PDB file of N, CA, C and O in Angstrom:
ATOM      1  N   UNK A 150       0.843  -1.166   0.000  1.00  0.00           N
ATOM      2  CA  UNK A 150       0.000   0.000   0.000  1.00  0.00           C
ATOM      3  C   UNK A 150       0.891   1.233   0.000  1.00  0.00           C
ATOM      4  O   UNK A 150       1.966   1.226   0.570  1.00  0.00           O
ATOM      5  N   UNK A 151       0.384   2.270  -0.623  1.00  0.00           N
ATOM      6  CA  UNK A 151       1.169   3.495  -0.738  1.00  0.00           C
ATOM      7  C   UNK A 151       0.373   4.706  -0.259  1.00  0.00           C
ATOM      8  O   UNK A 151      -0.839   4.733  -0.332  1.00  0.00           O
ATOM      9  N   UNK A 152       1.110   5.683   0.220  1.00  0.00           N
ATOM     10  CA  UNK A 152       0.523   6.970   0.571  1.00  0.00           C
ATOM     11  C   UNK A 152       0.266   7.761  -0.707  1.00  0.00           C
ATOM     12  O   UNK A 152       0.731   7.392  -1.789  1.00  0.00           O
ATOM     13  N   UNK A 153      -0.444   8.865  -0.607  1.00  0.00           N
ATOM     14  CA  UNK A 153      -0.806   9.640  -1.798  1.00  0.00           C
ATOM     15  C   UNK A 153       0.409  10.159  -2.565  1.00  0.00           C
ATOM     16  O   UNK A 153       0.351  10.360  -3.766  1.00  0.00           O
ATOM     17  N   UNK A 154       1.527  10.366  -1.886  1.00  0.00           N
ATOM     18  CA  UNK A 154       2.728  10.874  -2.562  1.00  0.00           C
ATOM     19  C   UNK A 154       3.627   9.754  -3.080  1.00  0.00           C
ATOM     20  O   UNK A 154       4.732  10.000  -3.530  1.00  0.00           O
ATOM     21  N   UNK A 155       3.154   8.493  -3.010  1.00  0.00           N
ATOM     22  CA  UNK A 155       3.900   7.381  -3.568  1.00  0.00           C
ATOM     23  C   UNK A 155       4.767   6.607  -2.591  1.00  0.00           C
ATOM     24  O   UNK A 155       5.275   5.557  -2.930  1.00  0.00           O
ATOM     25  N   UNK A 156       4.949   7.109  -1.357  1.00  0.00           N
ATOM     26  CA  UNK A 156       5.748   6.357  -0.383  1.00  0.00           C
ATOM     27  C   UNK A 156       4.929   5.161   0.106  1.00  0.00           C
ATOM     28  O   UNK A 156       3.719   5.242   0.249  1.00  0.00           O
ATOM     29  N   UNK A 157       5.608   4.044   0.364  1.00  0.00           N
ATOM     30  CA  UNK A 157       4.911   2.860   0.874  1.00  0.00           C
ATOM     31  C   UNK A 157       4.641   3.016   2.372  1.00  0.00           C
ATOM     32  O   UNK A 157       5.375   3.700   3.085  1.00  0.00           O
ATOM     33  N   UNK A 158       3.564   2.374   2.834  1.00  0.00           N
ATOM     34  CA  UNK A 158       3.231   2.398   4.259  1.00  0.00           C
ATOM     35  C   UNK A 158       4.339   1.720   5.047  1.00  0.00           C
ATOM     36  O   UNK A 158       4.868   0.705   4.642  1.00  0.00           O
ATOM     37  N   UNK A 159       4.635   2.284   6.204  1.00  0.00           N
ATOM     38  CA  UNK A 159       5.624   1.715   7.121  1.00  0.00           C
ATOM     39  C   UNK A 159       5.158   2.019   8.535  1.00  0.00           C
ATOM     40  O   UNK A 159       4.745   3.129   8.824  1.00  0.00           O
ATOM     41  N   UNK A 160       5.180   1.018   9.411  1.00  0.00           N
ATOM     42  CA  UNK A 160       4.775   1.224  10.796  1.00  0.00           C
ATOM     43  C   UNK A 160       3.301   0.931  10.999  1.00  0.00           C
ATOM     44  O   UNK A 160       2.662   0.252  10.210  1.00  0.00           O
ATOM     45  N   UNK A 161       2.736   1.459  12.081  1.00  0.00           N
ATOM     46  CA  UNK A 161       1.340   1.194  12.442  1.00  0.00           C
ATOM     47  C   UNK A 161       0.417   2.279  11.916  1.00  0.00           C
ATOM     48  O   UNK A 161       0.772   3.453  11.934  1.00  0.00           O
ATOM     49  N   UNK A 162      -0.767   1.853  11.475  1.00  0.00           N
ATOM     50  CA  UNK A 162      -1.791   2.783  10.991  1.00  0.00           C
ATOM     51  C   UNK A 162      -3.116   2.392  11.633  1.00  0.00           C
ATOM     52  O   UNK A 162      -3.450   1.216  11.703  1.00  0.00           O
ATOM     53  N   UNK A 163      -3.886   3.367  12.092  1.00  0.00           N
ATOM     54  CA  UNK A 163      -5.231   3.122  12.604  1.00  0.00           C
ATOM     55  C   UNK A 163      -6.194   3.363  11.444  1.00  0.00           C
ATOM     56  O   UNK A 163      -6.144   4.402  10.792  1.00  0.00           O
ATOM     57  N   UNK A 164      -7.041   2.372  11.194  1.00  0.00           N
ATOM     58  CA  UNK A 164      -7.977   2.418  10.086  1.00  0.00           C
ATOM     59  C   UNK A 164      -9.405   2.409  10.638  1.00  0.00           C
ATOM     60  O   UNK A 164      -9.746   1.551  11.462  1.00  0.00           O
ATOM     61  N   UNK A 165     -10.236   3.338  10.203  1.00  0.00           N
ATOM     62  CA  UNK A 165     -11.655   3.345  10.549  1.00  0.00           C
ATOM     63  C   UNK A 165     -12.431   2.679   9.429  1.00  0.00           C
ATOM     64  O   UNK A 165     -12.124   2.886   8.256  1.00  0.00           O
ATOM     65  N   UNK A 166     -13.442   1.895   9.785  1.00  0.00           N
ATOM     66  CA  UNK A 166     -14.269   1.230   8.785  1.00  0.00           C
ATOM     67  C   UNK A 166     -15.719   1.227   9.243  1.00  0.00           C
ATOM     68  O   UNK A 166     -16.021   1.330  10.426  1.00  0.00           O
ATOM     69  N   UNK A 167     -16.643   1.108   8.293  1.00  0.00           N
ATOM     70  CA  UNK A 167     -18.072   1.102   8.570  1.00  0.00           C
ATOM     71  C   UNK A 167     -18.436  -0.136   9.376  1.00  0.00           C
ATOM     72  O   UNK A 167     -18.033  -1.238   9.043  1.00  0.00           O
ATOM     73  N   UNK A 168     -19.207   0.060  10.452  1.00  0.00           N
ATOM     74  CA  UNK A 168     -19.662  -1.035  11.297  1.00  0.00           C
ATOM     75  C   UNK A 168     -21.087  -0.734  11.749  1.00  0.00           C
ATOM     76  O   UNK A 168     -21.299  -0.008  12.714  1.00  0.00           O
ATOM     77  N   UNK A 169     -22.097  -1.270  11.056  1.00  0.00           N
ATOM     78  CA  UNK A 169     -23.489  -0.961  11.394  1.00  0.00           C
ATOM     79  C   UNK A 169     -23.905  -1.411  12.790  1.00  0.00           C
ATOM     80  O   UNK A 169     -24.869  -0.889  13.345  1.00  0.00           O
ATOM     81  N   UNK A 170     -23.177  -2.358  13.402  1.00  0.00           N
ATOM     82  CA  UNK A 170     -23.512  -2.830  14.750  1.00  0.00           C
ATOM     83  C   UNK A 170     -23.045  -1.867  15.841  1.00  0.00           C
ATOM     84  O   UNK A 170     -23.514  -1.917  16.965  1.00  0.00           O
ATOM     85  N   UNK A 171     -22.105  -1.013  15.516  1.00  0.00           N
ATOM     86  CA  UNK A 171     -21.572  -0.062  16.488  1.00  0.00           C
ATOM     87  C   UNK A 171     -22.539   1.110  16.665  1.00  0.00           C
ATOM     88  O   UNK A 171     -23.123   1.572  15.698  1.00  0.00           O
ATOM     89  N   UNK A 172     -22.682   1.617  17.899  1.00  0.00           N
ATOM     90  CA  UNK A 172     -23.534   2.804  18.083  1.00  0.00           C
ATOM     91  C   UNK A 172     -22.992   4.028  17.344  1.00  0.00           C
ATOM     92  O   UNK A 172     -23.729   4.960  17.044  1.00  0.00           O
ATOM     93  N   UNK A 173     -21.712   4.012  17.023  1.00  0.00           N
ATOM     94  CA  UNK A 173     -21.098   5.127  16.298  1.00  0.00           C
ATOM     95  C   UNK A 173     -21.116   4.904  14.787  1.00  0.00           C
ATOM     96  O   UNK A 173     -20.691   5.753  14.021  1.00  0.00           O
ATOM     97  N   UNK A 174     -21.567   3.697  14.356  1.00  0.00           N
ATOM     98  CA  UNK A 174     -21.641   3.304  12.937  1.00  0.00           C
ATOM     99  C   UNK A 174     -20.278   3.116  12.288  1.00  0.00           C
ATOM    100  O   UNK A 174     -20.163   3.029  11.083  1.00  0.00           O
ATOM    101  N   UNK A 175     -19.217   3.098  13.081  1.00  0.00           N
ATOM    102  CA  UNK A 175     -17.891   2.766  12.567  1.00  0.00           C
ATOM    103  C   UNK A 175     -17.100   2.111  13.688  1.00  0.00           C
ATOM    104  O   UNK A 175     -17.456   2.190  14.852  1.00  0.00           O
ATOM    105  N   UNK A 176     -16.042   1.436  13.316  1.00  0.00           N
ATOM    106  CA  UNK A 176     -15.120   0.866  14.278  1.00  0.00           C
ATOM    107  C   UNK A 176     -13.720   1.099  13.731  1.00  0.00           C
ATOM    108  O   UNK A 176     -13.556   1.734  12.692  1.00  0.00           O
ATOM    109  N   UNK A 177     -12.730   0.584  14.423  1.00  0.00           N
ATOM    110  CA  UNK A 177     -11.371   0.795  13.942  1.00  0.00           C
ATOM    111  C   UNK A 177     -10.482  -0.392  14.258  1.00  0.00           C
ATOM    112  O   UNK A 177     -10.811  -1.233  15.090  1.00  0.00           O
ATOM    113  N   UNK A 178      -9.381  -0.449  13.542  1.00  0.00           N
ATOM    114  CA  UNK A 178      -8.375  -1.478  13.791  1.00  0.00           C
ATOM    115  C   UNK A 178      -7.000  -0.848  13.606  1.00  0.00           C
ATOM    116  O   UNK A 178      -6.863   0.225  13.019  1.00  0.00           O
ATOM    117  N   UNK A 179      -6.010  -1.521  14.134  1.00  0.00           N
ATOM    118  CA  UNK A 179      -4.623  -1.080  13.994  1.00  0.00           C
ATOM    119  C   UNK A 179      -3.906  -2.111  13.130  1.00  0.00           C
ATOM    120  O   UNK A 179      -3.971  -3.309  13.401  1.00  0.00           O
ATOM    121  N   UNK A 180      -3.259  -1.634  12.059  1.00  0.00           N
ATOM    122  CA  UNK A 180      -2.573  -2.513  11.124  1.00  0.00           C
ATOM    123  C   UNK A 180      -1.094  -2.141  11.090  1.00  0.00           C
ATOM    124  O   UNK A 180      -0.753  -0.968  10.978  1.00  0.00           O
ATOM    125  N   UNK A 181      -0.233  -3.154  11.168  1.00  0.00           N
ATOM    126  CA  UNK A 181       1.215  -2.934  11.091  1.00  0.00           C
ATOM    127  C   UNK A 181       1.692  -3.217   9.667  1.00  0.00           C
ATOM    128  O   UNK A 181       1.385  -4.271   9.111  1.00  0.00           O
ATOM    129  N   UNK A 182       2.433  -2.273   9.105  1.00  0.00           N
ATOM    130  CA  UNK A 182       2.953  -2.407   7.748  1.00  0.00           C
ATOM    131  C   UNK A 182       4.479  -2.432   7.762  1.00  0.00           C
ATOM    132  O   UNK A 182       5.120  -1.792   8.601  1.00  0.00           O
ATOM    133  N   UNK A 183       5.035  -3.164   6.807  1.00  0.00           N
ATOM    134  CA  UNK A 183       6.478  -3.143   6.563  1.00  0.00           C
ATOM    135  C   UNK A 183       6.671  -3.180   5.056  1.00  0.00           C
ATOM    136  O   UNK A 183       6.189  -4.096   4.383  1.00  0.00           O
ATOM    137  N   UNK A 184       7.320  -2.169   4.534  1.00  0.00           N
ATOM    138  CA  UNK A 184       7.563  -2.019   3.103  1.00  0.00           C
ATOM    139  C   UNK A 184       6.276  -2.119   2.289  1.00  0.00           C
ATOM    140  O   UNK A 184       6.210  -2.751   1.243  1.00  0.00           O
ATOM    141  N   UNK A 185       5.203  -1.504   2.813  1.00  0.00           N
ATOM    142  CA  UNK A 185       3.945  -1.431   2.098  1.00  0.00           C
ATOM    143  C   UNK A 185       3.049  -2.643   2.210  1.00  0.00           C
ATOM    144  O   UNK A 185       1.969  -2.660   1.644  1.00  0.00           O
ATOM    145  N   UNK A 186       3.475  -3.657   2.950  1.00  0.00           N
ATOM    146  CA  UNK A 186       2.683  -4.870   3.114  1.00  0.00           C
ATOM    147  C   UNK A 186       2.300  -5.047   4.569  1.00  0.00           C
ATOM    148  O   UNK A 186       3.052  -4.678   5.468  1.00  0.00           O
ATOM    149  N   UNK A 187       1.134  -5.671   4.810  1.00  0.00           N
ATOM    150  CA  UNK A 187       0.744  -6.004   6.175  1.00  0.00           C
ATOM    151  C   UNK A 187       1.725  -7.065   6.661  1.00  0.00           C
ATOM    152  O   UNK A 187       1.890  -8.105   6.021  1.00  0.00           O
ATOM    153  N   UNK A 188       2.394  -6.770   7.779  1.00  0.00           N
ATOM    154  CA  UNK A 188       3.459  -7.669   8.223  1.00  0.00           C
ATOM    155  C   UNK A 188       3.825  -7.407   9.679  1.00  0.00           C
ATOM    156  O   UNK A 188       3.900  -6.270  10.118  1.00  0.00           O
ATOM    157  N   UNK A 189       4.076  -8.501  10.394  1.00  0.00           N
ATOM    158  CA  UNK A 189       4.679  -8.429  11.724  1.00  0.00           C
ATOM    159  C   UNK A 189       5.215  -9.811  12.062  1.00  0.00           C
ATOM    160  O   UNK A 189       4.453 -10.778  12.122  1.00  0.00           O
ATOM    161  N   UNK A 190       6.501  -9.935  12.243  1.00  0.00           N
ATOM    162  CA  UNK A 190       7.115 -11.224  12.562  1.00  0.00           C
ATOM    163  C   UNK A 190       6.905 -11.560  14.028  1.00  0.00           C
ATOM    164  O   UNK A 190       7.175 -10.744  14.901  1.00  0.00           O
ATOM    165  N   UNK A 191       6.402 -12.766  14.293  1.00  0.00           N
ATOM    166  CA  UNK A 191       6.289 -13.261  15.654  1.00  0.00           C
ATOM    167  C   UNK A 191       5.169 -12.681  16.487  1.00  0.00           C
ATOM    168  O   UNK A 191       5.054 -13.020  17.659  1.00  0.00           O
ATOM    169  N   UNK A 192       4.331 -11.836  15.931  1.00  0.00           N
ATOM    170  CA  UNK A 192       3.224 -11.249  16.672  1.00  0.00           C
ATOM    171  C   UNK A 192       2.115 -10.917  15.683  1.00  0.00           C
ATOM    172  O   UNK A 192       2.298 -11.027  14.481  1.00  0.00           O
ATOM    173  N   UNK A 193       0.964 -10.498  16.200  1.00  0.00           N
ATOM    174  CA  UNK A 193      -0.140 -10.169  15.297  1.00  0.00           C
ATOM    175  C   UNK A 193       0.146  -8.862  14.558  1.00  0.00           C
ATOM    176  O   UNK A 193       0.815  -7.976  15.069  1.00  0.00           O
ATOM    177  N   UNK A 194      -0.379  -8.778  13.344  1.00  0.00           N
ATOM    178  CA  UNK A 194      -0.181  -7.588  12.509  1.00  0.00           C
ATOM    179  C   UNK A 194      -1.422  -6.716  12.457  1.00  0.00           C
ATOM    180  O   UNK A 194      -1.336  -5.540  12.143  1.00  0.00           O
ATOM    181  N   UNK A 195      -2.591  -7.297  12.776  1.00  0.00           N
ATOM    182  CA  UNK A 195      -3.847  -6.548  12.744  1.00  0.00           C
ATOM    183  C   UNK A 195      -4.578  -6.797  14.049  1.00  0.00           C
ATOM    184  O   UNK A 195      -4.713  -7.944  14.485  1.00  0.00           O
ATOM    185  N   UNK A 196      -5.044  -5.711  14.679  1.00  0.00           N
ATOM    186  CA  UNK A 196      -5.778  -5.809  15.939  1.00  0.00           C
ATOM    187  C   UNK A 196      -7.045  -4.973  15.841  1.00  0.00           C
ATOM    188  O   UNK A 196      -6.966  -3.780  15.564  1.00  0.00           O
ATOM    189  N   UNK A 197      -8.199  -5.620  16.030  1.00  0.00           N
ATOM    190  CA  UNK A 197      -9.482  -4.918  16.025  1.00  0.00           C
ATOM    191  C   UNK A 197      -9.888  -4.609  17.461  1.00  0.00           C
ATOM    192  O   UNK A 197      -9.513  -5.335  18.384  1.00  0.00           O
ATOM    193  N   UNK A 198     -10.685  -3.567  17.656  1.00  0.00           N
ATOM    194  CA  UNK A 198     -11.050  -3.149  19.011  1.00  0.00           C
ATOM    195  C   UNK A 198     -11.868  -4.208  19.751  1.00  0.00           C
ATOM    196  O   UNK A 198     -11.899  -4.208  20.974  1.00  0.00           O
ATOM    197  N   UNK A 199     -12.520  -5.134  19.040  1.00  0.00           N
ATOM    198  CA  UNK A 199     -13.285  -6.184  19.715  1.00  0.00           C
ATOM    199  C   UNK A 199     -12.396  -7.342  20.169  1.00  0.00           C
ATOM    200  O   UNK A 199     -12.860  -8.301  20.767  1.00  0.00           O
ATOM    201  N   UNK A 200     -11.084  -7.277  19.882  1.00  0.00           N
ATOM    202  CA  UNK A 200     -10.153  -8.303  20.315  1.00  0.00           C
ATOM    203  C   UNK A 200      -9.715  -9.264  19.221  1.00  0.00           C
ATOM    204  O   UNK A 200      -8.817 -10.071  19.432  1.00  0.00           O
ATOM    205  N   UNK A 201     -10.325  -9.197  18.055  1.00  0.00           N
ATOM    206  CA  UNK A 201      -9.924 -10.050  16.934  1.00  0.00           C
ATOM    207  C   UNK A 201      -8.496  -9.684  16.531  1.00  0.00           C
ATOM    208  O   UNK A 201      -8.161  -8.511  16.415  1.00  0.00           O
ATOM    209  N   UNK A 202      -7.642 -10.715  16.321  1.00  0.00           N
ATOM    210  CA  UNK A 202      -6.250 -10.483  15.927  1.00  0.00           C
ATOM    211  C   UNK A 202      -5.934 -11.325  14.694  1.00  0.00           C
ATOM    212  O   UNK A 202      -6.430 -12.447  14.557  1.00  0.00           O
ATOM    213  N   UNK A 203      -5.098 -10.770  13.816  1.00  0.00           N
ATOM    214  CA  UNK A 203      -4.685 -11.491  12.619  1.00  0.00           C
ATOM    215  C   UNK A 203      -3.170 -11.441  12.481  1.00  0.00           C
ATOM    216  O   UNK A 203      -2.560 -10.408  12.719  1.00  0.00           O
ATOM    217  N   UNK A 204      -2.598 -12.569  12.091  1.00  0.00           N
ATOM    218  CA  UNK A 204      -1.166 -12.664  11.844  1.00  0.00           C
ATOM    219  C   UNK A 204      -0.937 -12.646  10.335  1.00  0.00           C
ATOM    220  O   UNK A 204      -1.575 -13.396   9.595  1.00  0.00           O
ATOM    221  N   UNK A 205      -0.047 -11.775   9.892  1.00  0.00           N
ATOM    222  CA  UNK A 205       0.298 -11.640   8.479  1.00  0.00           C
ATOM    223  C   UNK A 205       1.814 -11.585   8.352  1.00  0.00           C
ATOM    224  O   UNK A 205       2.490 -11.049   9.226  1.00  0.00           O
ATOM    225  N   UNK A 206       2.337 -12.123   7.247  1.00  0.00           N
ATOM    226  CA  UNK A 206       3.757 -11.995   6.939  1.00  0.00           C
ATOM    227  C   UNK A 206       3.911 -11.643   5.465  1.00  0.00           C
ATOM    228  O   UNK A 206       3.393 -12.345   4.597  1.00  0.00           O
ATOM    229  N   UNK A 207       4.574 -10.543   5.212  1.00  0.00           N
ATOM    230  CA  UNK A 207       4.831 -10.065   3.858  1.00  0.00           C
ATOM    231  C   UNK A 207       3.576  -9.990   3.000  1.00  0.00           C
ATOM    232  O   UNK A 207       3.558 -10.372   1.843  1.00  0.00           O
ATOM    233  N   UNK A 208       2.486  -9.502   3.607  1.00  0.00           N
ATOM    234  CA  UNK A 208       1.238  -9.316   2.877  1.00  0.00           C
ATOM    235  C   UNK A 208       0.392 -10.558   2.716  1.00  0.00           C
ATOM    236  O   UNK A 208      -0.644 -10.518   2.065  1.00  0.00           O
ATOM    237  N   UNK A 209       0.793 -11.668   3.332  1.00  0.00           N
ATOM    238  CA  UNK A 209       0.030 -12.910   3.230  1.00  0.00           C
ATOM    239  C   UNK A 209      -0.566 -13.267   4.583  1.00  0.00           C
ATOM    240  O   UNK A 209       0.138 -13.294   5.597  1.00  0.00           O
ATOM    241  N   UNK A 210      -1.877 -13.551   4.574  1.00  0.00           N
ATOM    242  CA  UNK A 210      -2.584 -13.925   5.787  1.00  0.00           C
ATOM    243  C   UNK A 210      -2.082 -15.274   6.276  1.00  0.00           C
ATOM    244  O   UNK A 210      -1.959 -16.221   5.506  1.00  0.00           O
ATOM    245  N   UNK A 211      -1.808 -15.380   7.612  1.00  0.00           N
ATOM    246  CA  UNK A 211      -1.331 -16.625   8.207  1.00  0.00           C
ATOM    247  C   UNK A 211      -2.439 -17.287   9.030  1.00  0.00           C
ATOM    248  O   UNK A 211      -2.830 -18.407   8.776  1.00  0.00           O
ATOM    249  N   UNK A 212      -2.948 -16.585  10.027  1.00  0.00           N
ATOM    250  CA  UNK A 212      -3.991 -17.120  10.899  1.00  0.00           C
ATOM    251  C   UNK A 212      -4.660 -15.970  11.648  1.00  0.00           C
ATOM    252  O   UNK A 212      -4.229 -14.830  11.552  1.00  0.00           O
ATOM    253  N   UNK A 213      -5.707 -16.314  12.411  1.00  0.00           N
ATOM    254  CA  UNK A 213      -6.424 -15.297  13.191  1.00  0.00           C
ATOM    255  C   UNK A 213      -6.910 -15.896  14.496  1.00  0.00           C
ATOM    256  O   UNK A 213      -7.121 -17.106  14.601  1.00  0.00           O
ATOM    257  N   UNK A 214      -7.074 -15.036  15.491  1.00  0.00           N
ATOM    258  CA  UNK A 214      -7.716 -15.376  16.749  1.00  0.00           C
ATOM    259  C   UNK A 214      -9.017 -14.600  16.781  1.00  0.00           C
ATOM    260  O   UNK A 214      -8.994 -13.376  16.634  1.00  0.00           O
ATOM    261  N   UNK A 215     -10.163 -15.279  16.950  1.00  0.00           N
ATOM    262  CA  UNK A 215     -11.439 -14.564  16.899  1.00  0.00           C
ATOM    263  C   UNK A 215     -11.607 -13.568  18.036  1.00  0.00           C
ATOM    264  O   UNK A 215     -10.905 -13.635  19.049  1.00  0.00           O
ATOM    265  N   UNK A 216     -12.560 -12.694  17.844  1.00  0.00           N
ATOM    266  CA  UNK A 216     -12.889 -11.687  18.857  1.00  0.00           C
ATOM    267  C   UNK A 216     -13.234 -12.358  20.174  1.00  0.00           C
ATOM    268  O   UNK A 216     -13.693 -13.499  20.206  1.00  0.00           O
ATOM    269  N   UNK A 217     -13.038 -11.653  21.272  1.00  0.00           N
ATOM    270  CA  UNK A 217     -13.298 -12.199  22.600  1.00  0.00           C
ATOM    271  C   UNK A 217     -14.703 -12.779  22.702  1.00  0.00           C
ATOM    272  O   UNK A 217     -14.904 -13.822  23.294  1.00  0.00           O
ATOM    273  N   UNK A 218     -15.683 -12.111  22.121  1.00  0.00           N
ATOM    274  CA  UNK A 218     -17.076 -12.558  22.216  1.00  0.00           C
ATOM    275  C   UNK A 218     -17.292 -13.905  21.535  1.00  0.00           C
ATOM    276  O   UNK A 218     -18.229 -14.620  21.859  1.00  0.00           O
ATOM    277  N   UNK A 219     -16.432 -14.297  20.599  1.00  0.00           N
ATOM    278  CA  UNK A 219     -16.599 -15.544  19.866  1.00  0.00           C
ATOM    279  C   UNK A 219     -15.749 -16.685  20.408  1.00  0.00           C
ATOM    280  O   UNK A 219     -15.900 -17.821  19.993  1.00  0.00           O
ATOM    281  N   UNK A 220     -14.853 -16.402  21.332  1.00  0.00           N
ATOM    282  CA  UNK A 220     -13.975 -17.440  21.868  1.00  0.00           C
ATOM    283  C   UNK A 220     -14.715 -18.296  22.885  1.00  0.00           C
ATOM    284  O   UNK A 220     -15.614 -17.833  23.585  1.00  0.00           O
ATOM    285  N   UNK A 221     -14.318 -19.565  22.973  1.00  0.00           N
ATOM    286  CA  UNK A 221     -14.873 -20.444  23.995  1.00  0.00           C
ATOM    287  C   UNK A 221     -14.357 -20.006  25.357  1.00  0.00           C
ATOM    288  O   UNK A 221     -13.167 -19.717  25.502  1.00  0.00           O
ATOM    289  N   UNK A 222     -15.233 -19.957  26.331  1.00  0.00           N
ATOM    290  CA  UNK A 222     -14.846 -19.544  27.679  1.00  0.00           C
ATOM    291  C   UNK A 222     -14.774 -20.782  28.579  1.00  0.00           C
ATOM    292  O   UNK A 222     -15.674 -21.605  28.583  1.00  0.00           O
ATOM    293  N   UNK A 223     -13.701 -20.901  29.338  1.00  0.00           N
ATOM    294  CA  UNK A 223     -13.526 -22.015  30.278  1.00  0.00           C
ATOM    295  C   UNK A 223     -13.785 -21.503  31.678  1.00  0.00           C
ATOM    296  O   UNK A 223     -13.119 -20.568  32.124  1.00  0.00           O
ATOM    297  N   UNK A 224     -14.754 -22.094  32.388  1.00  0.00           N
ATOM    298  CA  UNK A 224     -15.008 -21.640  33.759  1.00  0.00           C
ATOM    299  C   UNK A 224     -13.807 -21.899  34.662  1.00  0.00           C
ATOM    300  O   UNK A 224     -13.088 -22.890  34.494  1.00  0.00           O
ATOM    301  N   UNK A 225     -13.576 -21.034  35.614  1.00  0.00           N
ATOM    302  CA  UNK A 225     -12.419 -21.160  36.503  1.00  0.00           C
ATOM    303  C   UNK A 225     -12.713 -22.035  37.710  1.00  0.00           C
ATOM    304  O   UNK A 225     -11.810 -22.378  38.454  1.00  0.00           O
ATOM    305  N   UNK A 226     -13.986 -22.411  37.964  1.00  0.00           N
ATOM    306  CA  UNK A 226     -14.269 -23.238  39.135  1.00  0.00           C
ATOM    307  C   UNK A 226     -14.127 -24.698  38.856  1.00  0.00           C
ATOM    308  O   UNK A 226     -13.939 -25.247  37.914  1.00  0.00           O
TER     309      UNK A 226
END
């Protein structure tokens, strides 16, 4: 991905997107870029405010952990 002046994305970017379920009608996520591609070695590259995380390397999706609301909960008792 590139900025308007042609430089490639580098570092973290906060992205807002339409979310009809939100009372604000939008939500956001944080995406880590390296040389214009979604990338983070050894950690998640995309984090959504609901807790969903995605691992990417060199612009290729690897895996994801679902949002907290969708994860199985284990009782502590």
